[in-house]
PDB file of C-alpha atoms in Angstrom:
ATOM      1  CA  UNK A 188     -12.374  23.028  25.249  1.00 67.00           C
ATOM      2  CA  UNK A 189     -14.860  25.292  27.044  1.00 88.00           C
ATOM      3  CA  UNK A 190     -16.934  22.825  29.218  1.00 95.00           C
ATOM      4  CA  UNK A 191     -15.424  21.458  32.380  1.00 95.00           C
ATOM      5  CA  UNK A 192     -14.715  17.766  32.302  1.00 95.00           C
ATOM      6  CA  UNK A 193     -17.279  16.603  34.375  1.00 96.00           C
ATOM      7  CA  UNK A 194     -19.423  18.318  32.209  1.00 97.00           C
ATOM      8  CA  UNK A 195     -18.042  16.576  29.163  1.00 97.00           C
ATOM      9  CA  UNK A 196     -18.892  13.192  30.832  1.00 97.00           C
ATOM     10  CA  UNK A 197     -22.497  14.087  31.849  1.00 98.00           C
ATOM     11  CA  UNK A 198     -23.141  15.255  28.297  1.00 98.00           C
ATOM     12  CA  UNK A 199     -21.542  11.743  26.711  1.00 98.00           C
ATOM     13  CA  UNK A 200     -23.928   9.886  28.921  1.00 97.00           C
ATOM     14  CA  UNK A 201     -27.033  11.747  28.320  1.00 97.00           C
ATOM     15  CA  UNK A 202     -26.548  11.599  24.501  1.00 97.00           C
ATOM     16  CA  UNK A 203     -25.720   7.854  24.772  1.00 94.00           C
ATOM     17  CA  UNK A 204     -28.850   7.536  26.827  1.00 95.00           C
ATOM     18  CA  UNK A 205     -30.891   9.299  24.597  1.00 94.00           C
ATOM     19  CA  UNK A 206     -29.457   7.126  21.761  1.00 91.00           C
ATOM     20  CA  UNK A 207     -30.286   4.022  23.465  1.00 90.00           C
ATOM     21  CA  UNK A 208     -33.649   4.944  24.721  1.00 92.00           C
ATOM     22  CA  UNK A 209     -34.869   6.464  21.401  1.00 92.00           C
ATOM     23  CA  UNK A 210     -35.600   9.911  22.768  1.00 94.00           C
ATOM     24  CA  UNK A 211     -34.285  13.118  21.845  1.00 97.00           C
ATOM     25  CA  UNK A 212     -32.855  16.298  23.545  1.00 96.00           C
ATOM     26  CA  UNK A 213     -31.866  19.914  22.699  1.00 97.00           C
ATOM     27  CA  UNK A 214     -29.033  20.466  20.676  1.00 98.00           C
ATOM     28  CA  UNK A 215     -25.657  21.273  22.704  1.00 98.00           C
ATOM     29  CA  UNK A 216     -24.947  24.299  20.943  1.00 97.00           C
ATOM     30  CA  UNK A 217     -28.769  25.816  22.597  1.00 97.00           C
ATOM     31  CA  UNK A 218     -28.073  24.567  26.222  1.00 96.00           C
ATOM     32  CA  UNK A 219     -24.175  24.768  27.015  1.00 96.00           C
ATOM     33  CA  UNK A 220     -22.495  28.427  26.999  1.00 94.00           C
ATOM     34  CA  UNK A 221     -19.444  28.356  24.679  1.00 93.00           C
ATOM     35  CA  UNK A 222     -19.769  24.969  23.239  1.00 97.00           C
ATOM     36  CA  UNK A 223     -17.549  24.264  20.331  1.00 96.00           C
ATOM     37  CA  UNK A 224     -15.838  21.913  18.127  1.00 97.00           C
ATOM     38  CA  UNK A 225     -13.043  21.159  21.137  1.00 97.00           C
ATOM     39  CA  UNK A 226     -15.961  20.149  23.307  1.00 97.00           C
ATOM     40  CA  UNK A 227     -17.661  18.183  20.692  1.00 98.00           C
ATOM     41  CA  UNK A 228     -14.567  16.101  20.236  1.00 97.00           C
ATOM     42  CA  UNK A 229     -14.035  15.684  24.082  1.00 97.00           C
ATOM     43  CA  UNK A 230     -17.916  14.467  24.076  1.00 98.00           C
ATOM     44  CA  UNK A 231     -17.377  11.779  21.175  1.00 97.00           C
ATOM     45  CA  UNK A 232     -13.849  10.253  22.728  1.00 97.00           C
ATOM     46  CA  UNK A 233     -15.783   9.981  25.988  1.00 97.00           C
ATOM     47  CA  UNK A 234     -18.931   8.234  24.098  1.00 97.00           C
ATOM     48  CA  UNK A 235     -16.562   5.627  22.380  1.00 97.00           C
ATOM     49  CA  UNK A 236     -14.748   4.784  25.646  1.00 97.00           C
ATOM     50  CA  UNK A 237     -18.119   4.192  27.109  1.00 97.00           C
ATOM     51  CA  UNK A 238     -19.374   2.097  24.149  1.00 97.00           C
ATOM     52  CA  UNK A 239     -16.235   0.073  24.344  1.00 97.00           C
ATOM     53  CA  UNK A 240     -16.271  -0.378  28.065  1.00 97.00           C
ATOM     54  CA  UNK A 241     -20.058  -1.677  27.281  1.00 96.00           C
ATOM     55  CA  UNK A 242     -18.336  -4.356  25.042  1.00 97.00           C
ATOM     56  CA  UNK A 243     -18.991  -2.978  21.463  1.00 97.00           C
ATOM     57  CA  UNK A 244     -15.948  -3.163  19.299  1.00 98.00           C
ATOM     58  CA  UNK A 245     -15.054  -0.146  16.852  1.00 98.00           C
ATOM     59  CA  UNK A 246     -15.090  -1.110  13.061  1.00 98.00           C
ATOM     60  CA  UNK A 247     -14.421   2.397  11.666  1.00 98.00           C
ATOM     61  CA  UNK A 248     -15.592   5.750  10.616  1.00 98.00           C
ATOM     62  CA  UNK A 249     -18.631   7.292   8.786  1.00 98.00           C
ATOM     63  CA  UNK A 250     -18.162  10.959   7.396  1.00 98.00           C
ATOM     64  CA  UNK A 251     -21.112  13.203   7.406  1.00 97.00           C
ATOM     65  CA  UNK A 252     -21.961  16.144   5.321  1.00 97.00           C
ATOM     66  CA  UNK A 253     -19.132  15.981   2.785  1.00 97.00           C
ATOM     67  CA  UNK A 254     -21.942  16.794   0.081  1.00 97.00           C
ATOM     68  CA  UNK A 255     -21.602  20.292  -0.514  1.00 96.00           C
ATOM     69  CA  UNK A 256     -25.109  20.443  -2.474  1.00 95.00           C
ATOM     70  CA  UNK A 257     -27.100  19.536   0.911  1.00 95.00           C
ATOM     71  CA  UNK A 258     -25.068  21.990   3.374  1.00 95.00           C
ATOM     72  CA  UNK A 259     -27.773  24.834   2.914  1.00 95.00           C
ATOM     73  CA  UNK A 260     -30.667  22.638   3.635  1.00 93.00           C
ATOM     74  CA  UNK A 261     -29.220  21.521   7.357  1.00 94.00           C
ATOM     75  CA  UNK A 262     -27.556  25.046   8.275  1.00 93.00           C
ATOM     76  CA  UNK A 263     -23.930  23.487   8.010  1.00 94.00           C
ATOM     77  CA  UNK A 264     -20.968  24.362   6.085  1.00 92.00           C
ATOM     78  CA  UNK A 265     -18.362  21.573   6.187  1.00 94.00           C
ATOM     79  CA  UNK A 266     -18.040  17.753   7.247  1.00 97.00           C
ATOM     80  CA  UNK A 267     -18.313  15.874  10.458  1.00 97.00           C
ATOM     81  CA  UNK A 268     -17.126  12.268  11.276  1.00 98.00           C
ATOM     82  CA  UNK A 269     -18.484   9.600  13.758  1.00 98.00           C
ATOM     83  CA  UNK A 270     -17.434   6.311  15.191  1.00 98.00           C
ATOM     84  CA  UNK A 271     -18.913   2.944  13.874  1.00 98.00           C
ATOM     85  CA  UNK A 272     -19.167   0.121  16.161  1.00 98.00           C
ATOM     86  CA  UNK A 273     -19.654  -3.919  15.065  1.00 97.00           C
ATOM     87  CA  UNK A 274     -23.291  -3.624  16.444  1.00 95.00           C
ATOM     88  CA  UNK A 275     -24.701  -0.790  13.894  1.00 96.00           C
ATOM     89  CA  UNK A 276     -22.581  -2.414  10.622  1.00 98.00           C
ATOM     90  CA  UNK A 277     -24.223  -5.199   8.790  1.00 98.00           C
ATOM     91  CA  UNK A 278     -22.555  -6.717   5.454  1.00 98.00           C
ATOM     92  CA  UNK A 279     -25.325  -8.067   3.257  1.00 98.00           C
ATOM     93  CA  UNK A 280     -25.391 -11.343   1.500  1.00 95.00           C
ATOM     94  CA  UNK A 281     -26.722  -9.722  -1.724  1.00 97.00           C
ATOM     95  CA  UNK A 282     -27.755  -6.380  -3.411  1.00 97.00           C
ATOM     96  CA  UNK A 283     -31.226  -7.137  -2.714  1.00 98.00           C
ATOM     97  CA  UNK A 284     -32.264  -8.028   0.933  1.00 98.00           C
ATOM     98  CA  UNK A 285     -34.762  -7.389   3.694  1.00 98.00           C
ATOM     99  CA  UNK A 286     -33.265  -5.852   6.840  1.00 98.00           C
ATOM    100  CA  UNK A 287     -34.570  -4.454  10.191  1.00 97.00           C
ATOM    101  CA  UNK A 288     -34.603  -0.918  10.471  1.00 97.00           C
ATOM    102  CA  UNK A 289     -32.875   0.338  13.625  1.00 95.00           C
ATOM    103  CA  UNK A 290     -35.127   2.302  16.378  1.00 93.00           C
ATOM    104  CA  UNK A 291     -33.645   5.294  16.306  1.00 94.00           C
ATOM    105  CA  UNK A 292     -35.319   8.770  16.269  1.00 94.00           C
ATOM    106  CA  UNK A 293     -36.400  10.463  12.714  1.00 96.00           C
ATOM    107  CA  UNK A 294     -34.484   7.611  10.832  1.00 97.00           C
ATOM    108  CA  UNK A 295     -32.981   8.706   6.936  1.00 98.00           C
ATOM    109  CA  UNK A 296     -31.487   6.746   4.631  1.00 98.00           C
ATOM    110  CA  UNK A 297     -28.422   7.708   2.607  1.00 98.00           C
ATOM    111  CA  UNK A 298     -26.885   6.102  -0.143  1.00 98.00           C
ATOM    112  CA  UNK A 299     -23.189   6.111   0.149  1.00 98.00           C
ATOM    113  CA  UNK A 300     -19.639   4.489  -1.240  1.00 98.00           C
ATOM    114  CA  UNK A 301     -17.952   2.352   1.091  1.00 98.00           C
ATOM    115  CA  UNK A 302     -14.147   1.498   2.031  1.00 98.00           C
ATOM    116  CA  UNK A 303     -12.593  -1.434   3.510  1.00 98.00           C
ATOM    117  CA  UNK A 304      -8.824  -1.024   4.233  1.00 98.00           C
ATOM    118  CA  UNK A 305      -6.612  -4.111   4.039  1.00 98.00           C
ATOM    119  CA  UNK A 306      -3.305  -1.808   5.033  1.00 98.00           C
ATOM    120  CA  UNK A 307      -3.160   1.054   7.621  1.00 98.00           C
ATOM    121  CA  UNK A 308      -3.699   4.640   5.524  1.00 97.00           C
ATOM    122  CA  UNK A 309      -2.222   7.772   6.895  1.00 95.00           C
ATOM    123  CA  UNK A 310      -2.915  11.443   5.824  1.00 94.00           C
ATOM    124  CA  UNK A 311       0.272  12.243   3.725  1.00 89.00           C
ATOM    125  CA  UNK A 312       0.037   9.211   1.540  1.00 94.00           C
ATOM    126  CA  UNK A 313       0.369   9.971  -2.108  1.00 94.00           C
ATOM    127  CA  UNK A 314      -3.138   8.940  -3.995  1.00 93.00           C
ATOM    128  CA  UNK A 315      -1.619   5.657  -5.503  1.00 94.00           C
ATOM    129  CA  UNK A 316       0.080   4.615  -1.849  1.00 97.00           C
ATOM    130  CA  UNK A 317      -3.550   5.359  -0.241  1.00 97.00           C
ATOM    131  CA  UNK A 318      -5.370   3.491  -3.058  1.00 97.00           C
ATOM    132  CA  UNK A 319      -3.079   0.198  -2.146  1.00 97.00           C
ATOM    133  CA  UNK A 320      -4.342   0.244   1.390  1.00 98.00           C
ATOM    134  CA  UNK A 321      -7.973  -0.016   0.326  1.00 98.00           C
ATOM    135  CA  UNK A 322      -9.074  -3.499  -0.077  1.00 97.00           C
ATOM    136  CA  UNK A 323     -12.477  -3.289  -1.065  1.00 98.00           C
ATOM    137  CA  UNK A 324     -15.179  -0.934  -2.379  1.00 98.00           C
ATOM    138  CA  UNK A 325     -18.666  -1.350  -1.998  1.00 98.00           C
ATOM    139  CA  UNK A 326     -22.358   0.577  -2.338  1.00 98.00           C
ATOM    140  CA  UNK A 327     -24.241   1.089   0.944  1.00 98.00           C
ATOM    141  CA  UNK A 328     -27.332   2.348   2.836  1.00 98.00           C
ATOM    142  CA  UNK A 329     -26.574   4.500   5.955  1.00 98.00           C
ATOM    143  CA  UNK A 330     -29.605   5.151   8.205  1.00 98.00           C
ATOM    144  CA  UNK A 331     -29.130   8.260   9.865  1.00 98.00           C
ATOM    145  CA  UNK A 332     -30.722   9.835  12.940  1.00 97.00           C
ATOM    146  CA  UNK A 333     -30.810  13.034  15.024  1.00 96.00           C
ATOM    147  CA  UNK A 334     -31.426  12.822  18.606  1.00 96.00           C
ATOM    148  CA  UNK A 335     -31.753  16.739  18.194  1.00 97.00           C
ATOM    149  CA  UNK A 336     -35.610  17.265  17.344  1.00 97.00           C
ATOM    150  CA  UNK A 337     -36.406  18.181  13.632  1.00 96.00           C
ATOM    151  CA  UNK A 338     -33.076  17.778  12.254  1.00 96.00           C
ATOM    152  CA  UNK A 339     -32.124  21.313  13.478  1.00 96.00           C
ATOM    153  CA  UNK A 340     -28.579  21.714  15.027  1.00 96.00           C
ATOM    154  CA  UNK A 341     -25.248  22.962  14.533  1.00 96.00           C
ATOM    155  CA  UNK A 342     -22.645  20.919  12.658  1.00 96.00           C
ATOM    156  CA  UNK A 343     -20.331  20.898  16.073  1.00 97.00           C
ATOM    157  CA  UNK A 344     -23.574  19.286  18.092  1.00 98.00           C
ATOM    158  CA  UNK A 345     -23.471  16.434  15.028  1.00 97.00           C
ATOM    159  CA  UNK A 346     -19.824  15.643  15.940  1.00 98.00           C
ATOM    160  CA  UNK A 347     -20.675  15.119  19.446  1.00 98.00           C
ATOM    161  CA  UNK A 348     -23.575  13.179  19.024  1.00 97.00           C
ATOM    162  CA  UNK A 349     -22.265   9.731  16.807  1.00 96.00           C
ATOM    163  CA  UNK A 350     -21.816  11.973  13.284  1.00 97.00           C
ATOM    164  CA  UNK A 351     -25.553  10.973  13.142  1.00 97.00           C
ATOM    165  CA  UNK A 352     -24.747   7.529  12.605  1.00 98.00           C
ATOM    166  CA  UNK A 353     -27.503   4.826  13.125  1.00 97.00           C
ATOM    167  CA  UNK A 354     -26.614   1.754  11.241  1.00 98.00           C
ATOM    168  CA  UNK A 355     -24.666   1.048   8.000  1.00 98.00           C
ATOM    169  CA  UNK A 356     -25.936  -1.505   5.408  1.00 98.00           C
ATOM    170  CA  UNK A 357     -22.743  -2.560   2.980  1.00 98.00           C
ATOM    171  CA  UNK A 358     -23.764  -4.176  -0.389  1.00 98.00           C
ATOM    172  CA  UNK A 359     -21.533  -6.548  -2.206  1.00 97.00           C
ATOM    173  CA  UNK A 360     -17.682  -6.118  -1.985  1.00 98.00           C
ATOM    174  CA  UNK A 361     -15.514  -5.808  -4.612  1.00 96.00           C
ATOM    175  CA  UNK A 362     -11.671  -5.108  -5.380  1.00 97.00           C
ATOM    176  CA  UNK A 363     -11.145  -1.547  -5.578  1.00 95.00           C
ATOM    177  CA  UNK A 364      -9.136  -2.621  -8.751  1.00 93.00           C
ATOM    178  CA  UNK A 365     -12.169  -4.000 -10.177  1.00 95.00           C
ATOM    179  CA  UNK A 366     -13.129  -0.387 -10.985  1.00 95.00           C
ATOM    180  CA  UNK A 367     -10.531   0.090 -13.746  1.00 94.00           C
ATOM    181  CA  UNK A 368      -7.056   1.941 -13.786  1.00 93.00           C
ATOM    182  CA  UNK A 369      -8.324   4.936 -12.298  1.00 95.00           C
ATOM    183  CA  UNK A 370     -10.640   4.028  -9.563  1.00 96.00           C
ATOM    184  CA  UNK A 371     -10.866   7.223  -7.891  1.00 96.00           C
ATOM    185  CA  UNK A 372     -11.710   8.994 -11.262  1.00 97.00           C
ATOM    186  CA  UNK A 373     -14.611   6.408 -11.432  1.00 97.00           C
ATOM    187  CA  UNK A 374     -16.033   6.876  -8.330  1.00 98.00           C
ATOM    188  CA  UNK A 375     -15.847  10.499  -8.771  1.00 98.00           C
ATOM    189  CA  UNK A 376     -17.673  10.452 -12.136  1.00 97.00           C
ATOM    190  CA  UNK A 377     -20.445   7.925 -11.061  1.00 98.00           C
ATOM    191  CA  UNK A 378     -24.121   9.009 -11.235  1.00 98.00           C
ATOM    192  CA  UNK A 379     -26.694   7.288  -8.704  1.00 98.00           C
ATOM    193  CA  UNK A 380     -30.542   7.680  -8.612  1.00 98.00           C
ATOM    194  CA  UNK A 381     -32.191   6.864  -5.111  1.00 98.00           C
ATOM    195  CA  UNK A 382     -36.074   5.723  -5.272  1.00 97.00           C
ATOM    196  CA  UNK A 383     -38.863   4.868  -2.695  1.00 96.00           C
ATOM    197  CA  UNK A 384     -41.762   5.976  -0.966  1.00 85.00           C
ATOM    198  CA  UNK A 385     -42.808   8.184  -4.365  1.00 86.00           C
ATOM    199  CA  UNK A 386     -39.253  10.107  -4.070  1.00 88.00           C
ATOM    200  CA  UNK A 387     -36.716  10.173  -6.513  1.00 93.00           C
ATOM    201  CA  UNK A 388     -33.062  11.791  -5.522  1.00 96.00           C
ATOM    202  CA  UNK A 389     -30.152  12.094  -7.625  1.00 97.00           C
ATOM    203  CA  UNK A 390     -26.430  12.515  -7.063  1.00 97.00           C
ATOM    204  CA  UNK A 391     -22.820  12.284  -8.269  1.00 97.00           C
ATOM    205  CA  UNK A 392     -19.715  10.768  -6.738  1.00 98.00           C
ATOM    206  CA  UNK A 393     -18.083  14.215  -7.122  1.00 98.00           C
ATOM    207  CA  UNK A 394     -20.840  16.052  -4.955  1.00 97.00           C
ATOM    208  CA  UNK A 395     -18.984  14.265  -2.006  1.00 98.00           C
ATOM    209  CA  UNK A 396     -15.997  16.333  -1.687  1.00 98.00           C
ATOM    210  CA  UNK A 397     -14.889  16.042  -5.557  1.00 97.00           C
ATOM    211  CA  UNK A 398     -14.894  12.357  -4.541  1.00 98.00           C
ATOM    212  CA  UNK A 399     -14.983   9.459  -1.990  1.00 98.00           C
ATOM    213  CA  UNK A 400     -11.439   9.499  -2.117  1.00 97.00           C
ATOM    214  CA  UNK A 401     -10.979  13.021  -1.177  1.00 97.00           C
ATOM    215  CA  UNK A 402     -14.056  12.640   1.357  1.00 98.00           C
ATOM    216  CA  UNK A 403     -11.609   9.917   2.805  1.00 98.00           C
ATOM    217  CA  UNK A 404      -8.473  12.292   2.709  1.00 97.00           C
ATOM    218  CA  UNK A 405     -10.602  14.770   4.773  1.00 97.00           C
ATOM    219  CA  UNK A 406     -11.110  12.156   7.364  1.00 98.00           C
ATOM    220  CA  UNK A 407      -7.533  11.320   7.361  1.00 98.00           C
ATOM    221  CA  UNK A 408      -6.481  15.052   7.898  1.00 97.00           C
ATOM    222  CA  UNK A 409      -9.250  15.457  10.306  1.00 97.00           C
ATOM    223  CA  UNK A 410      -8.010  12.674  12.603  1.00 97.00           C
ATOM    224  CA  UNK A 411      -4.364  13.680  12.501  1.00 96.00           C
ATOM    225  CA  UNK A 412      -5.306  17.134  13.772  1.00 96.00           C
ATOM    226  CA  UNK A 413      -7.617  16.346  16.708  1.00 95.00           C
ATOM    227  CA  UNK A 414      -5.396  15.448  19.780  1.00 91.00           C
ATOM    228  CA  UNK A 415      -5.902  11.740  20.926  1.00 88.00           C
ATOM    229  CA  UNK A 416      -8.117  10.664  17.801  1.00 94.00           C
ATOM    230  CA  UNK A 417      -7.772   7.008  17.302  1.00 94.00           C
ATOM    231  CA  UNK A 418      -6.373   6.620  13.818  1.00 96.00           C
ATOM    232  CA  UNK A 419      -7.778   4.241  11.246  1.00 98.00           C
ATOM    233  CA  UNK A 420      -5.943   0.887  10.788  1.00 97.00           C
ATOM    234  CA  UNK A 421      -6.102  -2.007   8.554  1.00 98.00           C
ATOM    235  CA  UNK A 422      -9.494  -3.950   9.105  1.00 98.00           C
ATOM    236  CA  UNK A 423     -11.502  -0.809   9.377  1.00 98.00           C
ATOM    237  CA  UNK A 424     -14.558   0.118   7.642  1.00 98.00           C
ATOM    238  CA  UNK A 425     -15.330   3.925   6.502  1.00 98.00           C
ATOM    239  CA  UNK A 426     -18.617   5.142   4.578  1.00 98.00           C
ATOM    240  CA  UNK A 427     -17.517   8.415   2.827  1.00 98.00           C
ATOM    241  CA  UNK A 428     -21.050  10.240   2.922  1.00 98.00           C
ATOM    242  CA  UNK A 429     -24.596  10.402   1.076  1.00 98.00           C
ATOM    243  CA  UNK A 430     -24.672  11.276  -2.638  1.00 98.00           C
ATOM    244  CA  UNK A 431     -28.241  12.507  -2.311  1.00 97.00           C
ATOM    245  CA  UNK A 432     -30.249  14.106   0.150  1.00 96.00           C
ATOM    246  CA  UNK A 433     -30.955  11.940   3.364  1.00 97.00           C
ATOM    247  CA  UNK A 434     -34.816  10.683   2.915  1.00 97.00           C
ATOM    248  CA  UNK A 435     -37.229   9.829   5.674  1.00 96.00           C
ATOM    249  CA  UNK A 436     -37.185   6.182   6.042  1.00 97.00           C
ATOM    250  CA  UNK A 437     -40.135   4.015   8.055  1.00 96.00           C
ATOM    251  CA  UNK A 438     -40.563   0.189   8.444  1.00 95.00           C
ATOM    252  CA  UNK A 439     -42.074  -1.353   5.095  1.00 96.00           C
ATOM    253  CA  UNK A 440     -40.196   0.941   3.022  1.00 97.00           C
ATOM    254  CA  UNK A 441     -38.364  -0.183  -0.362  1.00 98.00           C
ATOM    255  CA  UNK A 442     -35.548   1.578  -1.473  1.00 98.00           C
ATOM    256  CA  UNK A 443     -33.566   1.110  -4.438  1.00 98.00           C
ATOM    257  CA  UNK A 444     -30.454   2.377  -6.230  1.00 98.00           C
ATOM    258  CA  UNK A 445     -29.249   2.572 -10.003  1.00 98.00           C
ATOM    259  CA  UNK A 446     -25.481   3.372 -10.609  1.00 98.00           C
ATOM    260  CA  UNK A 447     -24.014   4.542 -13.905  1.00 97.00           C
ATOM    261  CA  UNK A 448     -20.611   5.472 -14.919  1.00 95.00           C
ATOM    262  CA  UNK A 449     -18.810   3.144 -12.212  1.00 95.00           C
ATOM    263  CA  UNK A 450     -18.764  -0.793 -12.062  1.00 93.00           C
ATOM    264  CA  UNK A 451     -20.801  -1.014  -8.898  1.00 96.00           C
ATOM    265  CA  UNK A 452     -23.953  -2.834  -8.179  1.00 95.00           C
ATOM    266  CA  UNK A 453     -27.086  -0.873  -7.020  1.00 97.00           C
ATOM    267  CA  UNK A 454     -29.114  -1.836  -3.835  1.00 98.00           C
ATOM    268  CA  UNK A 455     -32.530  -3.122  -3.521  1.00 98.00           C
ATOM    269  CA  UNK A 456     -33.469  -3.102   0.349  1.00 98.00           C
ATOM    270  CA  UNK A 457     -36.739  -3.250   2.322  1.00 98.00           C
ATOM    271  CA  UNK A 458     -36.761  -2.353   5.683  1.00 98.00           C
ATOM    272  CA  UNK A 459     -39.013  -4.106   8.095  1.00 95.00           C
TER     273      UNK A 459
END
């Protein structure tokens, strides 16, 4: 870690204030000499503490930039992750819904695969044991946001700033076993179309680090490698990364997805 503890604390408070106030600030990689991954993890850990102290409850993680096809668009070369809290995660009652768009800077929508854990997963688990830890699977929309203007940043900037997480809307949950005898293969093989605002985007499960289960493994390995990181536990939720590029979203938009090759329903969500 190159930044002193008092600077880590100050930056954590400023990032949290920016998010809560709907304002933006320059990327840390532009303003802090020597800023790097250790600093980013330390800032994220401080933000986690501040949010817990304020009464928020951690409910899991989001993984970002798992889709290799979009790395050149954002100038990154690998994934990140961020905490999710109870105030930003919503379970939808049905695949068609109307919800409030969170008031965050430059919101974008991402279609993702979401896992819920009935048992505690570990990085070294064989695939069969890891799959047994997953109680349910769902398709969801993550709203991502950038406190850095114009979505211009380095990957470590995003790791520090909530993993770009704004909100998660989870569609109908179903048991992982409903996807068949090889759920990991089914999820990797799915094809998804996202439509809204005269825009159409397509993606595949395999675009996400070769599949959502592989994205989960990246997260488990990453958490195990960072000192002081909180491991995943039973009851946690993980959303595994966007299947298409993230699309700008505004109030009044209606976004729909169709999924083929995997027994998961698409979503039809209107944002107020």
